[in-house]
Amino acid sequence: MTLTPRAIRLWAWLHKWSSLVCTLFMLLLCLTGLPLIFHHEIGHLTGTEIEAPTLPADMAQRRASADEVMAAARARYPDRIVQFMGKSDDDDRLWWATLTPTPEPTDDYKSVMVDARTAQVVGEYRVGEGFMDLMFRLHVDLFAGLPGKLFLGFMGLLLLVALVSGVVLYAPFMRKLDFGTVRHDRSARTRWLDLHNLIGIVTLVWCFVVGATGVINTGADLLVKYWQVEHVGELVRPYQGQPLVPASDRAPLQQALQAAQAAAPGKHLYFIAFPGTTFSSPHHTTFFMRGDTPLTAKLMVPVLVDARTARVTAAPEMPWYLDALLLSQPLHFGDYGGLPMKILWALLDIATIVVLGSGLYLWLKKRSPAPSAAREVVHGHAAGQAVDTMR
């Protein structure tokens, strides 16, 4: 379908302003996202990643109970409660535990790692400290919490608009040029315009995937809250009006874990949410189980276990929107295919930085008093002139 000059001008306006508004923030996200792709590898190289100690052969196969692991974490901070606890993704010899003053969501938390064999604390993460924590907070919420996440989500939506409008404009722009042409005999601005369009169209699918998954991730808090109200609320209605089950009245954690494993055959523990926390109810210990394949390892099945009796009360399927969220999170950082996929993600991230930087350069150059080099591109063609105006 051939676009009219008026339609091209409209698409050019959309591309220009959606790009300009989001460019600086997208540059920030690309720059901060680059080290986050390799956060495990950087942790190992810098020594900040906690690793399981070497033990004698007679102790290496032992596994402490979940109760022993939780007791070790609580002994480190007796004035706090264990909010969440789970097995390390990288090493099943380690458990992690998050300790907070109360079950409610808070930024005041401690994160410790416990040896699954000896039930001894082997390390503690310095929460909120270091280069990687700075990169993470800038990338996730700009140190502004939920408002920051939603703002970045809106910037992501503008990026998607810029990508779609860029594709629409690419066809008339390249009408008289072969794909991949970079006119080295023209001005610097024209060369950068060609490179901008070439790299942009090559990285289009990746940018759209990462941008879309990023938008989904920014709504994680709201999606989880909706799930709690609409789905978990129905499941725990029989407990309505009952107070939070105190720690002294709860059944042994290991007994509850075994009940959850029996209710989800073929799956293994991902993490535990204790009563009153974000992912549970005041009356349940919720065990999130997952599969072993690259895909099923990203999808979770919550098993709600009565905190007093250690009996399973429900094991509902996750709603589609939380499945989408769980699948989008690792896809956003390239966590599906190991190191080769991470390297590919990093290269595409760098290419996107070039696209964003060149787009900003082209706009600034367009506003300069020098004659616009883009006029060399179109040779009076109305469609080409409209494309040039977007710069």
Coordinates of C-alpha atoms in Angstrom, one line a residue:
M1 CA 0.0 0.0 0.0
T2 CA 1.3 3.4 -1.0
L3 CA 1.2 6.1 1.6
T4 CA 0.1 9.6 0.7
P5 CA 2.4 12.5 1.5
R6 CA -0.1 13.6 4.2
A7 CA 0.0 10.1 5.8
I8 CA 3.8 10.1 5.7
R9 CA 3.9 13.5 7.4
L10 CA 1.6 12.1 10.2
W11 CA 3.8 9.0 10.7
A12 CA 6.9 11.2 10.6
W13 CA 5.5 13.4 13.3
L14 CA 4.7 10.3 15.5
H15 CA 8.1 8.9 14.9
K16 CA 9.9 12.2 15.7
W17 CA 8.2 13.0 18.9
S18 CA 7.8 9.6 20.3
S19 CA 11.5 9.1 19.7
L20 CA 12.6 12.4 21.1
V21 CA 10.6 12.1 24.3
C22 CA 11.8 8.6 25.2
T23 CA 15.4 8.7 23.7
L24 CA 17.3 9.8 26.8
F25 CA 15.5 7.4 29.1
M26 CA 16.0 4.5 26.6
L27 CA 19.7 5.3 26.5
L28 CA 19.7 5.2 30.3
L29 CA 17.9 1.8 30.2
C30 CA 20.3 0.4 27.6
L31 CA 23.4 1.6 29.4
T32 CA 22.2 0.3 32.8
G33 CA 20.8 -2.9 31.3
L34 CA 24.2 -3.9 29.7
P35 CA 25.9 -4.9 33.0
L36 CA 22.7 -6.4 34.3
I37 CA 22.8 -8.9 31.5
F38 CA 26.0 -10.3 33.0
H39 CA 25.2 -9.7 36.7
H40 CA 26.0 -13.3 37.7
E41 CA 29.2 -13.4 35.7
I42 CA 30.2 -9.9 37.1
G43 CA 29.4 -11.2 40.6
H44 CA 31.7 -14.2 40.2
L45 CA 34.6 -12.1 38.8
T46 CA 34.3 -9.4 41.5
G47 CA 33.8 -11.8 44.4
T48 CA 30.4 -10.4 45.4
E49 CA 28.6 -13.6 44.3
I50 CA 28.2 -15.9 47.4
E51 CA 29.4 -19.5 46.7
A52 CA 29.0 -22.7 48.6
P53 CA 32.1 -23.7 50.6
T54 CA 33.9 -27.0 49.9
L55 CA 33.0 -29.7 52.5
P56 CA 34.3 -33.1 53.3
A57 CA 32.8 -35.9 51.2
D58 CA 30.8 -37.3 54.1
M59 CA 29.0 -34.0 54.5
A60 CA 28.7 -33.0 50.9
Q61 CA 25.5 -35.0 50.3
R62 CA 23.7 -34.0 53.5
R63 CA 20.7 -31.7 53.3
A64 CA 19.4 -29.8 56.2
S65 CA 15.7 -29.5 56.7
A66 CA 13.8 -26.3 55.7
D67 CA 13.3 -25.6 59.4
E68 CA 17.0 -25.7 60.1
V69 CA 17.7 -23.4 57.2
M70 CA 15.1 -20.9 58.4
A71 CA 16.4 -21.1 62.0
A72 CA 19.9 -20.2 60.8
A73 CA 18.6 -17.2 58.9
R74 CA 16.5 -16.0 61.8
A75 CA 19.5 -16.4 64.2
R76 CA 21.4 -13.9 62.1
Y77 CA 18.7 -11.3 62.7
P78 CA 16.6 -12.4 65.7
D79 CA 14.6 -9.1 65.7
R80 CA 13.3 -9.8 62.1
I81 CA 11.0 -12.3 60.5
V82 CA 11.7 -14.4 57.3
Q83 CA 9.5 -13.0 54.6
F84 CA 10.7 -15.2 51.7
M85 CA 13.1 -18.1 51.4
G86 CA 14.1 -20.2 48.4
K87 CA 16.8 -22.3 46.7
S88 CA 19.5 -20.6 44.7
D89 CA 19.0 -20.7 40.9
D90 CA 22.7 -21.4 40.4
D91 CA 23.5 -23.9 43.2
D92 CA 21.1 -26.2 45.0
R93 CA 23.6 -26.3 47.9
L94 CA 22.5 -22.8 48.9
W95 CA 19.3 -21.3 50.2
W96 CA 18.6 -17.6 50.3
A97 CA 16.4 -15.8 52.9
T98 CA 14.9 -12.3 53.0
L99 CA 14.4 -10.9 56.5
T100 CA 12.3 -7.8 57.3
P101 CA 10.9 -6.1 60.4
T102 CA 7.3 -7.1 59.5
P103 CA 5.5 -9.2 56.7
E104 CA 4.4 -6.1 54.9
P105 CA 6.3 -4.9 51.7
T106 CA 9.3 -2.8 52.6
D107 CA 12.7 -1.6 51.4
D108 CA 14.2 -2.4 54.8
Y109 CA 15.3 -5.9 54.3
K110 CA 18.4 -8.2 54.8
S111 CA 19.3 -10.9 52.4
V112 CA 21.4 -13.9 53.7
M113 CA 22.6 -17.1 52.1
V114 CA 22.5 -20.3 54.0
D115 CA 24.4 -23.6 53.3
A116 CA 21.7 -26.2 52.5
R117 CA 24.1 -28.9 53.9
T118 CA 25.2 -27.5 57.2
A119 CA 22.4 -24.9 57.9
Q120 CA 25.1 -22.2 58.4
V121 CA 24.9 -18.7 57.1
V122 CA 27.7 -18.4 54.5
G123 CA 27.2 -14.8 53.4
E124 CA 25.1 -11.7 53.3
Y125 CA 24.3 -9.5 50.3
R126 CA 24.9 -5.8 50.8
V127 CA 21.5 -4.6 49.8
G128 CA 21.4 -1.2 48.2
E129 CA 25.2 -1.0 47.9
G130 CA 27.6 -1.3 45.1
F131 CA 27.7 -0.7 41.4
M132 CA 25.2 -3.5 40.4
D133 CA 22.6 -2.3 42.9
L134 CA 22.9 1.2 41.5
M135 CA 22.4 -0.1 37.9
F136 CA 19.4 -2.2 39.0
R137 CA 17.6 0.6 40.7
L138 CA 18.2 3.0 37.9
H139 CA 17.0 0.4 35.4
V140 CA 13.9 -0.7 37.3
D141 CA 12.4 2.5 38.9
L142 CA 14.8 5.4 38.9
F143 CA 14.9 5.2 42.7
A144 CA 11.2 6.3 42.6
G145 CA 9.4 3.1 43.5
L146 CA 6.1 2.3 41.7
P147 CA 5.7 5.8 40.1
G148 CA 9.2 5.4 38.6
K149 CA 8.3 2.0 37.2
L150 CA 5.1 3.3 35.7
F151 CA 6.9 6.3 34.2
L152 CA 9.5 4.0 32.6
G153 CA 6.6 1.8 31.3
F154 CA 5.2 4.8 29.6
M155 CA 8.6 5.6 28.0
G156 CA 8.6 1.9 26.8
L157 CA 5.2 2.5 25.2
L158 CA 6.6 5.5 23.4
L159 CA 9.5 3.3 22.2
L160 CA 7.1 0.9 20.7
V161 CA 5.3 3.7 18.9
A162 CA 8.6 4.9 17.5
L163 CA 9.5 1.4 16.3
V164 CA 6.1 0.9 14.5
S165 CA 6.2 4.4 12.9
G166 CA 9.9 3.9 11.9
V167 CA 8.9 0.7 10.0
V168 CA 6.1 2.5 8.2
L169 CA 8.4 5.2 7.1
Y170 CA 11.2 2.8 6.1
A171 CA 9.6 1.7 2.9
P172 CA 9.2 5.1 1.2
F173 CA 12.6 6.2 2.5
M174 CA 14.3 3.2 0.9
R175 CA 12.2 3.3 -2.3
K176 CA 15.2 4.3 -4.5
L177 CA 17.9 2.7 -2.5
D178 CA 19.1 -0.9 -2.1
F179 CA 18.7 -2.5 1.3
G180 CA 21.7 -1.7 3.5
T181 CA 23.0 1.1 1.4
V182 CA 25.2 3.6 3.3
R183 CA 26.1 6.5 1.0
H184 CA 29.6 7.3 2.0
D185 CA 30.0 9.9 -0.8
R186 CA 27.4 12.2 0.9
S187 CA 27.5 14.4 4.0
A188 CA 28.1 13.1 7.5
R189 CA 24.5 13.6 8.4
T190 CA 23.3 11.5 5.4
R191 CA 25.8 8.7 6.3
W192 CA 24.4 8.7 9.9
L193 CA 20.9 8.7 8.6
D194 CA 21.6 5.6 6.5
L195 CA 23.3 3.9 9.4
H196 CA 20.5 4.9 11.8
N197 CA 17.9 3.3 9.5
L198 CA 19.9 0.2 8.7
I199 CA 20.8 -0.7 12.3
G200 CA 17.3 0.3 13.4
I201 CA 15.6 -2.1 10.9
V202 CA 18.1 -4.9 11.7
T203 CA 17.5 -4.6 15.5
L204 CA 13.8 -4.0 15.1
V205 CA 12.5 -7.3 16.4
W206 CA 14.9 -7.4 19.3
C207 CA 14.0 -3.8 20.3
F208 CA 10.3 -4.6 20.1
V209 CA 10.7 -7.8 22.2
V210 CA 12.8 -6.1 24.9
G211 CA 10.7 -3.0 24.9
A212 CA 7.4 -4.9 25.2
T213 CA 8.7 -7.2 28.0
G214 CA 10.1 -4.1 29.8
V215 CA 6.6 -2.5 29.7
I216 CA 5.1 -5.7 31.1
N217 CA 7.7 -5.9 33.8
T218 CA 6.9 -2.3 35.0
G219 CA 3.4 -3.4 35.8
A220 CA 4.5 -6.4 37.9
D221 CA 3.5 -4.8 41.3
L222 CA 0.0 -4.0 40.0
L223 CA -0.5 -7.4 38.4
V224 CA 0.6 -9.2 41.6
K225 CA -1.8 -7.0 43.7
Y226 CA -4.7 -7.8 41.3
W227 CA -3.9 -11.5 41.5
Q228 CA -4.0 -11.3 45.3
V229 CA -7.3 -9.6 45.4
E230 CA -9.1 -11.5 42.6
H231 CA -7.7 -15.0 42.8
V232 CA -6.0 -15.6 46.2
G233 CA -8.8 -13.7 47.9
E234 CA -11.4 -16.3 46.7
L235 CA -9.2 -19.2 47.8
V236 CA -8.8 -17.9 51.4
R237 CA -12.3 -16.7 51.9
P238 CA -13.0 -19.4 54.4
Y239 CA -10.3 -17.9 56.6
Q240 CA -11.8 -14.4 56.4
G241 CA -11.6 -12.5 59.7
Q242 CA -8.9 -14.7 61.2
P243 CA -5.7 -13.0 62.4
L244 CA -2.2 -13.7 61.0
V245 CA -1.0 -17.1 62.2
P246 CA 1.9 -16.4 64.6
A247 CA 5.2 -18.2 64.1
S248 CA 4.7 -20.2 67.3
D249 CA 1.5 -21.8 66.0
R250 CA 2.8 -22.9 62.6
A251 CA 3.4 -26.5 61.6
P252 CA 7.0 -27.5 60.9
L253 CA 8.1 -25.9 57.6
Q254 CA 9.6 -29.2 56.3
Q255 CA 6.3 -30.9 56.8
A256 CA 4.5 -28.2 54.9
L257 CA 7.1 -28.4 52.1
Q258 CA 6.6 -32.1 51.7
A259 CA 2.9 -31.6 51.4
A260 CA 3.4 -29.0 48.7
Q261 CA 5.8 -31.3 46.8
A262 CA 3.2 -34.1 46.9
A263 CA 0.6 -31.7 45.5
A264 CA 2.9 -30.7 42.6
P265 CA 4.5 -33.9 41.3
G266 CA 7.3 -33.4 38.9
K267 CA 8.1 -29.9 40.1
H268 CA 10.6 -28.6 42.6
L269 CA 10.7 -25.7 45.0
Y270 CA 11.4 -22.2 43.7
F271 CA 10.7 -20.1 46.8
I272 CA 8.5 -19.9 49.9
A273 CA 6.3 -16.9 50.8
F274 CA 5.4 -16.9 54.5
P275 CA 2.1 -15.9 56.0
G276 CA 1.1 -12.2 55.6
T277 CA 3.6 -11.5 52.8
T278 CA 3.0 -10.2 49.3
F279 CA 2.7 -13.6 47.6
S280 CA 0.7 -15.4 50.4
S281 CA -2.2 -14.9 52.8
P282 CA -2.2 -14.3 56.6
H283 CA -3.2 -18.0 57.0
H284 CA -1.0 -19.8 54.5
T285 CA 2.6 -20.6 53.7
T286 CA 2.7 -20.5 49.9
F287 CA 5.2 -22.7 48.1
F288 CA 6.0 -21.7 44.5
M289 CA 6.9 -24.8 42.5
R290 CA 8.4 -24.9 39.0
G291 CA 9.5 -27.4 36.3
D292 CA 12.9 -28.5 35.0
T293 CA 12.8 -27.4 31.3
P294 CA 14.0 -24.0 30.1
L295 CA 10.3 -23.0 29.6
T296 CA 8.6 -24.6 32.7
A297 CA 11.4 -23.4 34.9
K298 CA 10.1 -19.9 34.3
L299 CA 6.4 -20.8 35.1
M300 CA 5.3 -21.3 38.7
V301 CA 2.5 -23.2 40.4
P302 CA 1.6 -21.7 43.8
V303 CA 0.7 -24.3 46.4
L304 CA -1.2 -22.8 49.4
V305 CA -0.6 -24.8 52.6
D306 CA -2.5 -24.1 55.8
A307 CA 0.2 -22.6 58.1
R308 CA -1.3 -24.3 61.2
T309 CA -2.0 -27.8 59.9
A310 CA 0.4 -28.2 57.0
R311 CA -2.4 -29.3 54.8
V312 CA -2.7 -28.2 51.1
T313 CA -5.8 -26.1 50.6
A314 CA -5.3 -25.1 47.0
A315 CA -2.8 -25.4 44.1
P316 CA -4.3 -23.0 41.4
E317 CA -2.9 -22.4 38.0
M318 CA -1.4 -19.0 37.6
P319 CA -3.5 -16.6 35.5
W320 CA -2.4 -15.8 32.0
Y321 CA -1.2 -12.3 32.8
L322 CA 1.2 -13.6 35.5
D323 CA 2.5 -16.3 33.2
A324 CA 3.2 -13.5 30.6
L325 CA 5.0 -11.6 33.3
L326 CA 7.1 -14.6 34.4
L327 CA 8.1 -15.4 30.8
S328 CA 8.9 -11.7 30.0
Q329 CA 11.3 -11.2 32.9
P330 CA 14.0 -13.6 31.8
L331 CA 13.4 -12.8 28.1
H332 CA 14.1 -9.1 28.9
F333 CA 17.6 -9.9 30.1
G334 CA 18.3 -12.9 27.8
D335 CA 18.3 -15.5 30.6
Y336 CA 16.9 -18.4 28.5
G337 CA 20.0 -19.5 26.5
G338 CA 23.0 -19.2 28.8
L339 CA 26.1 -17.2 28.0
P340 CA 25.8 -17.3 24.2
M341 CA 22.3 -15.6 24.4
K342 CA 23.6 -13.1 26.9
I343 CA 26.4 -12.1 24.5
L344 CA 23.9 -11.8 21.7
W345 CA 21.7 -9.6 23.9
A346 CA 24.6 -7.4 24.8
L347 CA 25.6 -6.9 21.1
L348 CA 22.0 -6.0 20.2
D349 CA 21.9 -3.6 23.2
I350 CA 25.0 -1.9 22.0
A351 CA 23.5 -1.6 18.5
T352 CA 20.4 0.0 20.0
I353 CA 22.6 2.5 21.8
V354 CA 24.0 3.4 18.4
V355 CA 20.5 3.8 17.0
L356 CA 19.3 6.0 19.8
G357 CA 22.5 8.1 19.8
S358 CA 22.4 8.6 16.1
G359 CA 18.7 9.6 16.2
L360 CA 19.5 12.2 18.7
Y361 CA 22.5 13.4 16.6
L362 CA 20.3 13.6 13.5
W363 CA 17.7 15.7 15.3
L364 CA 20.2 18.1 16.7
K365 CA 21.9 18.4 13.3
K366 CA 18.6 19.1 11.7
R367 CA 18.1 22.0 14.1
S368 CA 21.5 23.5 13.4
P369 CA 21.7 26.5 11.0
A370 CA 23.8 24.5 8.5
P371 CA 22.0 23.3 5.3
S372 CA 20.2 20.1 6.0
A373 CA 22.0 17.2 4.4
A374 CA 18.8 15.2 4.4
R375 CA 17.6 17.1 1.4
E376 CA 20.3 15.2 -0.6
V377 CA 18.4 12.0 0.2
V378 CA 15.1 12.8 -1.5
H379 CA 15.9 14.8 -4.6
G380 CA 12.5 16.5 -4.4
H381 CA 10.5 13.4 -3.9
A382 CA 7.5 14.3 -1.7
A383 CA 7.6 11.1 0.3
G384 CA 11.3 11.5 1.0
Q385 CA 10.8 15.1 2.0
A386 CA 8.2 14.0 4.6
V387 CA 10.6 11.4 5.9
D388 CA 13.3 14.0 6.3
T389 CA 11.0 16.3 8.3
M390 CA 10.9 13.6 11.1
R391 CA 14.5 14.4 11.8

